[in-house]
PDB file of C-alpha atoms in Angstrom:
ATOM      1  CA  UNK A   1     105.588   0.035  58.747  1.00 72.00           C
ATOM      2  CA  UNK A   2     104.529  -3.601  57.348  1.00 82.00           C
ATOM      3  CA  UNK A   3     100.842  -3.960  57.926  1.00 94.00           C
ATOM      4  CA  UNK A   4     100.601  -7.440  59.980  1.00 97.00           C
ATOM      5  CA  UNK A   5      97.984  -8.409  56.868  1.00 98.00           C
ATOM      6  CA  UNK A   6      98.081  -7.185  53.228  1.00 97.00           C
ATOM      7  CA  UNK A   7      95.237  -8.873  50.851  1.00 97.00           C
ATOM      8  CA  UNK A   8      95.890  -8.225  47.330  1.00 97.00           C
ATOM      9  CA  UNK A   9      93.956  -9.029  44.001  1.00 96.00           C
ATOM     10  CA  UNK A  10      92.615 -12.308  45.735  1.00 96.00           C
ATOM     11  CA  UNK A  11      89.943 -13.963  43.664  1.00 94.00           C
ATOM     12  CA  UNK A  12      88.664 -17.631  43.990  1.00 93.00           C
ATOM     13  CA  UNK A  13      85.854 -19.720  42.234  1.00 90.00           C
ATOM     14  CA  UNK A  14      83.827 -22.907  42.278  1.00 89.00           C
ATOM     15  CA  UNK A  15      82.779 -24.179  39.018  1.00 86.00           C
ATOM     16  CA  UNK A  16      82.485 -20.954  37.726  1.00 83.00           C
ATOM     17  CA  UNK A  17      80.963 -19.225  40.189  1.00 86.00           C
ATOM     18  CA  UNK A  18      83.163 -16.167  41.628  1.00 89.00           C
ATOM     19  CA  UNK A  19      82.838 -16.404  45.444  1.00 91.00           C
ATOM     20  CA  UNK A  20      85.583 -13.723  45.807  1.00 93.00           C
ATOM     21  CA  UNK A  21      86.453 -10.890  43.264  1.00 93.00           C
ATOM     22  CA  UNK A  22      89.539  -9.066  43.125  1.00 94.00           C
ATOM     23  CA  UNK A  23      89.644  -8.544  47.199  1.00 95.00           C
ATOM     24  CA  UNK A  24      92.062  -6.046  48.545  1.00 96.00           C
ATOM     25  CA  UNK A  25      92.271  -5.045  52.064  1.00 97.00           C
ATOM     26  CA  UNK A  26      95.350  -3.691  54.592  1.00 97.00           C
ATOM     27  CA  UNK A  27      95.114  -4.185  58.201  1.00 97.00           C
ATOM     28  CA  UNK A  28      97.509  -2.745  60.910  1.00 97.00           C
ATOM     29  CA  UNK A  29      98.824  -4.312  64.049  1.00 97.00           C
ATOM     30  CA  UNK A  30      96.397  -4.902  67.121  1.00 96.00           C
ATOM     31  CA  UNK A  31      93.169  -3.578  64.950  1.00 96.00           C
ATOM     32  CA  UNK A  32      89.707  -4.830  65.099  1.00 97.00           C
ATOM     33  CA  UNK A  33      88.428  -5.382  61.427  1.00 96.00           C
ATOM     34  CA  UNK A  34      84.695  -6.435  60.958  1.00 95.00           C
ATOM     35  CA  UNK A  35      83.332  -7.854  57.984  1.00 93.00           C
ATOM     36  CA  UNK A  36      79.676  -7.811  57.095  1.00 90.00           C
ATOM     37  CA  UNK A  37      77.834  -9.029  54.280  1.00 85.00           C
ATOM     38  CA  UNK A  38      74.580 -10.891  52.979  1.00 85.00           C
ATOM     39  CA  UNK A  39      74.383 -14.928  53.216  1.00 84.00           C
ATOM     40  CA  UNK A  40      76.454 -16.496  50.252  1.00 85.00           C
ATOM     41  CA  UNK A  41      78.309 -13.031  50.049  1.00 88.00           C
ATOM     42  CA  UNK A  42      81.787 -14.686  50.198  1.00 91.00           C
ATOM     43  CA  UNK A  43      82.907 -14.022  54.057  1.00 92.00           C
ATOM     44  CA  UNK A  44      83.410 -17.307  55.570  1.00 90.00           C
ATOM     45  CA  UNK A  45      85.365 -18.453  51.495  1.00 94.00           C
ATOM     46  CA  UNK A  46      87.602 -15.209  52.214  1.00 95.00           C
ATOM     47  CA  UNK A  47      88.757 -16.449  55.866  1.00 95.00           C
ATOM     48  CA  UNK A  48      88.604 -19.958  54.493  1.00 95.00           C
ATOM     49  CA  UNK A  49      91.303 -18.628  51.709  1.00 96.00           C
ATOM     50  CA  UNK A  50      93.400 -16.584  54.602  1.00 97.00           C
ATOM     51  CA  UNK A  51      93.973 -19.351  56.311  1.00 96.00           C
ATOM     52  CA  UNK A  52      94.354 -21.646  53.240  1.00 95.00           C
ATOM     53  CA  UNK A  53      91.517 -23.872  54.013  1.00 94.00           C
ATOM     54  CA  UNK A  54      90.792 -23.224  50.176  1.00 93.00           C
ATOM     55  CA  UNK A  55      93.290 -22.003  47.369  1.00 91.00           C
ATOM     56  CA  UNK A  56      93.146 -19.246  45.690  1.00 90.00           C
ATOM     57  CA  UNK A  57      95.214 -19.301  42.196  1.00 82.00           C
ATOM     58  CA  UNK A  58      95.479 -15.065  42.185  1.00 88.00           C
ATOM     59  CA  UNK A  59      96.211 -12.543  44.209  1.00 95.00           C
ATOM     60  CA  UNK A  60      98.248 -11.837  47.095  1.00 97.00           C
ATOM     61  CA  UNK A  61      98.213 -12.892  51.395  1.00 97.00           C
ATOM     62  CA  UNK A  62     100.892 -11.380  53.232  1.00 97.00           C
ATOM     63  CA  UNK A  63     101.339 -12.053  56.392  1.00 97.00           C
ATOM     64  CA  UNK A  64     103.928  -9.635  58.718  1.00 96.00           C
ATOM     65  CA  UNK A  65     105.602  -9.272  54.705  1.00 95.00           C
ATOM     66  CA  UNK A  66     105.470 -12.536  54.198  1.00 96.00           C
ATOM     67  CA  UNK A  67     103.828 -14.596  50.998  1.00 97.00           C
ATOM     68  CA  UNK A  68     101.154 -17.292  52.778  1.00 96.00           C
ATOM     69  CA  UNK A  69      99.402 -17.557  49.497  1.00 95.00           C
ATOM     70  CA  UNK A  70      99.458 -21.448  48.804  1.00 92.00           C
ATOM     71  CA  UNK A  71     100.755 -22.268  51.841  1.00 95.00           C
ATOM     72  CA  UNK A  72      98.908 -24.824  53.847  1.00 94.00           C
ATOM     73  CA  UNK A  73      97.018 -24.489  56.307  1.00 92.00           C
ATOM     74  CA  UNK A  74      99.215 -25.508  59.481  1.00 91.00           C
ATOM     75  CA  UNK A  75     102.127 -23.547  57.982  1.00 93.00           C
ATOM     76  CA  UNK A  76      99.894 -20.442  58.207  1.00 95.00           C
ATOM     77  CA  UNK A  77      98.510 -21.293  61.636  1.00 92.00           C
ATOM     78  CA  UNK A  78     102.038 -21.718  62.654  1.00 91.00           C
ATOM     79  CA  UNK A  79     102.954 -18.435  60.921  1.00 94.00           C
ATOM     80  CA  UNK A  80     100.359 -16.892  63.237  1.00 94.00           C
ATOM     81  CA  UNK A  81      96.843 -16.926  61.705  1.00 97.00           C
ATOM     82  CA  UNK A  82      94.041 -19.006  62.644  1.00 94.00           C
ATOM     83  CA  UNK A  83      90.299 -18.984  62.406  1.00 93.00           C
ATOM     84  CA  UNK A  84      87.387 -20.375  64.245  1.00 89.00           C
ATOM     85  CA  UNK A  85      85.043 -21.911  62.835  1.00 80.00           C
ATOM     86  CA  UNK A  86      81.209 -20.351  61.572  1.00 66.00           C
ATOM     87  CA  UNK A  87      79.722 -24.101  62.325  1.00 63.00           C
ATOM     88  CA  UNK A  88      81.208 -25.296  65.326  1.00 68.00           C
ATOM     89  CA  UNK A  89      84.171 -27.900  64.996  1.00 75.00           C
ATOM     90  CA  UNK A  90      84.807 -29.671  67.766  1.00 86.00           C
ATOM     91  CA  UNK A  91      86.017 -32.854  68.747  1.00 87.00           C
ATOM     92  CA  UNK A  92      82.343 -34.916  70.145  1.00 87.00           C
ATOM     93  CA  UNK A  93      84.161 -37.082  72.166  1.00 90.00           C
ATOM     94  CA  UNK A  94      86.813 -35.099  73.935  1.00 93.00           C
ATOM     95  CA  UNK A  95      86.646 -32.955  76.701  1.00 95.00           C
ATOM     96  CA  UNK A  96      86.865 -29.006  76.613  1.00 95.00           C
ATOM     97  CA  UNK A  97      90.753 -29.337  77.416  1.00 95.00           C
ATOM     98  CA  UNK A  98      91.178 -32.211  75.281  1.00 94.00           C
ATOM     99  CA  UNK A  99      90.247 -29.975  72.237  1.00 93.00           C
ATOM    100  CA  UNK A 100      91.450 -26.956  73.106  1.00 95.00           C
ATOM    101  CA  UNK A 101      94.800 -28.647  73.518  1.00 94.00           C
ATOM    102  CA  UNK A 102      94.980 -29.827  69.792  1.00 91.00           C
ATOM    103  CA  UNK A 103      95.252 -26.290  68.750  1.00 89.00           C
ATOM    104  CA  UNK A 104      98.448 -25.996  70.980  1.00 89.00           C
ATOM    105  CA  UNK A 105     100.152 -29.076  69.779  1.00 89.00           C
ATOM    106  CA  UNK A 106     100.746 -26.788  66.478  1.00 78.00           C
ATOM    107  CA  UNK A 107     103.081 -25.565  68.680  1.00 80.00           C
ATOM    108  CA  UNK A 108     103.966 -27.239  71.165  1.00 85.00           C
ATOM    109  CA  UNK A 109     104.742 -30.496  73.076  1.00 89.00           C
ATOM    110  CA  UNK A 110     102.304 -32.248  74.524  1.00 91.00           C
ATOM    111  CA  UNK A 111     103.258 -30.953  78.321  1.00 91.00           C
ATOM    112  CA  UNK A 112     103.608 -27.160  76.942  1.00 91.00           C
ATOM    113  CA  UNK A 113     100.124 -27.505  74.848  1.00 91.00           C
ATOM    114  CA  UNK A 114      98.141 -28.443  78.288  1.00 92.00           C
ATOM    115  CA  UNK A 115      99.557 -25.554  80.300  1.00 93.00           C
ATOM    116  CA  UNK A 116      99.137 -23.318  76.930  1.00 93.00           C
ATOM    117  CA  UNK A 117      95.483 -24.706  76.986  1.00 95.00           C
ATOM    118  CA  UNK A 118      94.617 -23.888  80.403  1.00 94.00           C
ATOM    119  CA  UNK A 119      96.002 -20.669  79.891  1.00 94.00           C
ATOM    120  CA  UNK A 120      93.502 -20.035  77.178  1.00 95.00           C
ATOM    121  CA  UNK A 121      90.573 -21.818  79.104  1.00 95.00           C
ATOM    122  CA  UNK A 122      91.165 -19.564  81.725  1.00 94.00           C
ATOM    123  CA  UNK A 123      91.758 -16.413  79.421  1.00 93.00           C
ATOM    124  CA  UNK A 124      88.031 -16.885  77.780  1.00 93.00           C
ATOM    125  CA  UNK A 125      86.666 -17.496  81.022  1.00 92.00           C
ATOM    126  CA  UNK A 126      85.549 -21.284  80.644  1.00 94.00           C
ATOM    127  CA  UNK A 127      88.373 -23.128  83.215  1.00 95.00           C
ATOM    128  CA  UNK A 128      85.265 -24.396  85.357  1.00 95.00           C
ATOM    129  CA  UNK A 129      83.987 -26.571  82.407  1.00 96.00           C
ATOM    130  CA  UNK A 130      87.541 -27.859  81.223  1.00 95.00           C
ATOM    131  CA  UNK A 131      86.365 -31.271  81.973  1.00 95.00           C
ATOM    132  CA  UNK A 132      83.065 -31.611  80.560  1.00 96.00           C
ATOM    133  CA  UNK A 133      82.447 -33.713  77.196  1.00 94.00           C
ATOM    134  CA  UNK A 134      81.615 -31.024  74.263  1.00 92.00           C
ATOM    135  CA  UNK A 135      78.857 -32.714  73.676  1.00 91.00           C
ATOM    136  CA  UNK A 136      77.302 -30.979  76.907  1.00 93.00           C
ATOM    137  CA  UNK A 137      77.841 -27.891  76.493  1.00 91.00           C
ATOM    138  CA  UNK A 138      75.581 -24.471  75.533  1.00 89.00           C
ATOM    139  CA  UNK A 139      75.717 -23.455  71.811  1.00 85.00           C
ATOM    140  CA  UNK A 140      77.838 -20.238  73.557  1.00 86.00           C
ATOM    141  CA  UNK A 141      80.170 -22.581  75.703  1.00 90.00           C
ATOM    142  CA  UNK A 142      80.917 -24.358  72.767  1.00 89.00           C
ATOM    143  CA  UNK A 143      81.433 -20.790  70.625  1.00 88.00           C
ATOM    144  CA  UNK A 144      83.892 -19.830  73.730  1.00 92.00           C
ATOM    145  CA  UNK A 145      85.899 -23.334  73.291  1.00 93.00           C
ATOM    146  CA  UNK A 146      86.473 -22.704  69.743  1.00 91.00           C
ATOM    147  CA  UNK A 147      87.943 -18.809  70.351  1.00 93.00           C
ATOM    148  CA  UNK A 148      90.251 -20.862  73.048  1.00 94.00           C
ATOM    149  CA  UNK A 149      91.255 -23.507  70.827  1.00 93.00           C
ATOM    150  CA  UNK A 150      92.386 -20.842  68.068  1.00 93.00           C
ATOM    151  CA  UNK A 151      94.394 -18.834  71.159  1.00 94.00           C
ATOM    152  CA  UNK A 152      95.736 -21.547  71.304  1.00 93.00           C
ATOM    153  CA  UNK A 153      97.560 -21.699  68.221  1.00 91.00           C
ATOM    154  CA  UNK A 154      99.310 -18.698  69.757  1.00 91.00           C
ATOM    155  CA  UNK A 155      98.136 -16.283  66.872  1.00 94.00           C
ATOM    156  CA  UNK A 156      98.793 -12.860  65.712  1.00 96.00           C
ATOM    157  CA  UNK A 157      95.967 -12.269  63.884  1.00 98.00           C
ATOM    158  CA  UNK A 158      92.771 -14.114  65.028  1.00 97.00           C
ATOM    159  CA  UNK A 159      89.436 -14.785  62.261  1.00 97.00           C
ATOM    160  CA  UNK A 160      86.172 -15.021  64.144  1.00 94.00           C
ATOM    161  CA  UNK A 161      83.600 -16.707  62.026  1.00 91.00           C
ATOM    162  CA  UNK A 162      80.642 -15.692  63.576  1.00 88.00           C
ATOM    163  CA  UNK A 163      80.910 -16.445  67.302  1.00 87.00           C
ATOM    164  CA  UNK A 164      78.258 -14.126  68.513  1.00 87.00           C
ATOM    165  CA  UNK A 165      75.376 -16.125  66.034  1.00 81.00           C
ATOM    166  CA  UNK A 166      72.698 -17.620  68.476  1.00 77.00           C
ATOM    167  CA  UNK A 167      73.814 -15.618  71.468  1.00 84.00           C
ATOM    168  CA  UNK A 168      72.300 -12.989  74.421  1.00 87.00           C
ATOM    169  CA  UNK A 169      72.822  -9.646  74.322  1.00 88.00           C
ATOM    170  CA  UNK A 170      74.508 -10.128  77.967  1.00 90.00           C
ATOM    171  CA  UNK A 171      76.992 -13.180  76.360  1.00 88.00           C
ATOM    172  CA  UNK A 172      76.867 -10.745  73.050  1.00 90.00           C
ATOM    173  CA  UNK A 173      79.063  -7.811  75.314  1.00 91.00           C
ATOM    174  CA  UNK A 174      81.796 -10.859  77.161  1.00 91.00           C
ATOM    175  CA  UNK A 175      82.205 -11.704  73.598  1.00 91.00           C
ATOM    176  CA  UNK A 176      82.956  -8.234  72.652  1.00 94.00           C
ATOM    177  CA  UNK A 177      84.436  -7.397  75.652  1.00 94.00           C
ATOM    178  CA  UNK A 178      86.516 -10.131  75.329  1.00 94.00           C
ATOM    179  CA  UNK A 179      87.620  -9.433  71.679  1.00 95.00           C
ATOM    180  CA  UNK A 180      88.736  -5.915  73.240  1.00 96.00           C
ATOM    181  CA  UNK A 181      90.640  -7.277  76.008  1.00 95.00           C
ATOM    182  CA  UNK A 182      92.674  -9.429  72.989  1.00 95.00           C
ATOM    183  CA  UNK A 183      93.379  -6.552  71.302  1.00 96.00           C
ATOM    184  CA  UNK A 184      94.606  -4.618  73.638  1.00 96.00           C
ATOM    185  CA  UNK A 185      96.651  -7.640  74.808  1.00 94.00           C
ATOM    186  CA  UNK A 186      98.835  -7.237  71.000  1.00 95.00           C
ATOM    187  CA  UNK A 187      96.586  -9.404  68.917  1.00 97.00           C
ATOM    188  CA  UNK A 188      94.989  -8.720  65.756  1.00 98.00           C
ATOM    189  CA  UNK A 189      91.015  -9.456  65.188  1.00 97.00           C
ATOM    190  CA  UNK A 190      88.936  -9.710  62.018  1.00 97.00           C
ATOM    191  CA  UNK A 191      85.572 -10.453  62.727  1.00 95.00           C
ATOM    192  CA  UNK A 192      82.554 -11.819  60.177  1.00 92.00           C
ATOM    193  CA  UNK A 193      79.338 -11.139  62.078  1.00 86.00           C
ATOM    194  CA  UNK A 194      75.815 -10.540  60.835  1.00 81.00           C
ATOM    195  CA  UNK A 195      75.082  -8.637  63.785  1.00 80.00           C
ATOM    196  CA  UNK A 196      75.367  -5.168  63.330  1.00 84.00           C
ATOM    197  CA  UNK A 197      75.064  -3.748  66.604  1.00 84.00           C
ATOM    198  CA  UNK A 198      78.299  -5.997  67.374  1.00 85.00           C
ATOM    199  CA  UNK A 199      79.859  -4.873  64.546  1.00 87.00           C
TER     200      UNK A 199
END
């Protein structure tokens, strides 16, 4: 069976400095990977580099078989992986909809990427504030926006950046529970967290 991710040899440095060494990793279809590791330890470079945010001149990314190595980055999220981001990137000025919407235009028109976005809005439990500027939202709203905006994408495998930093232990478990629920829904989830207990 093809594993739905296959990480191979995959190094990458900045001026010398070897953020990632030789990184090899298999995951399977609808599995829940975590990733855990010190500050400066290389996580958020190695999603960065899956989703070709950064290039990597060795090693192999196969995604569902297929060679995403060098690819860019809408090709990939298009291909079916996307990320959220560890510091929040959203769009100031627009409204919760607004920028979960941009992750369905990968996709879609723009009539198919507002249903698609309300469908995510509604699947991370955040429909009531789809109409509120970013800007005033909770550090945890704001988490739950991103995870919507990658749904968006319609992905296969899903990278969560640390989306339970800053958060309750009650929004900690919907997080988690959430994540489940995904899984069991036919997605794939790798998740970098520095806490352990979620882990």
């Amino acid at each position: 069976m093809v594993k739905i991710l296959s990480v191979k040899a995959l190094s990458k440095e900045f001026g010398g400095l070897r953020a990632l060494n030789n990184i090899c990793f298999d995951v399977e279809p609808c599995e829940i990977v975590g990733v855990i590791g010190p500050n400066g330890a290389g996580k958020t470079t190695l999603f960065n580099s899956l989703v070709g945010l950064c290039r990597c001149k060795d090693g192999s990314i196969r995604l569902s078989g297929k060679e995403i190595r060098g690819a860019k980055p809408h090709s990939i999220a298009r291909a079916g992986m996307t990320k959220t981001f560890q510091n929040v990137a959203l769009f100031p000025d627009m409204t919760v909809v607004e920028n979960v919407l941009t992750g369905g235009l990968a996709h879609h028109p723009l009539k198919v990427a507002r249903k698609s976005a309300e469908q995510a809005l509604h699947r991370v439990g955040i429909s009531a504030i789809a109409d509120k500027l970013v800007t005033d939202l909770t550090f945890s709203e704001k988490a739950l926006v991103e995870v919507a905006r990658a749904l968006c994408t319609s992905p296969r495998v899903l990278l969560l950046d640390e989306v339970m930093a800053a958060l309750t232990d009650v929004e900690m478990c919907a997080v988690l529970d959430l994540i489940r629920s995904l899984r069991d829904e036919g997605l794939t989830v790798i998740v970098v967290e520095h806490h352990m207990r979620a882990i």
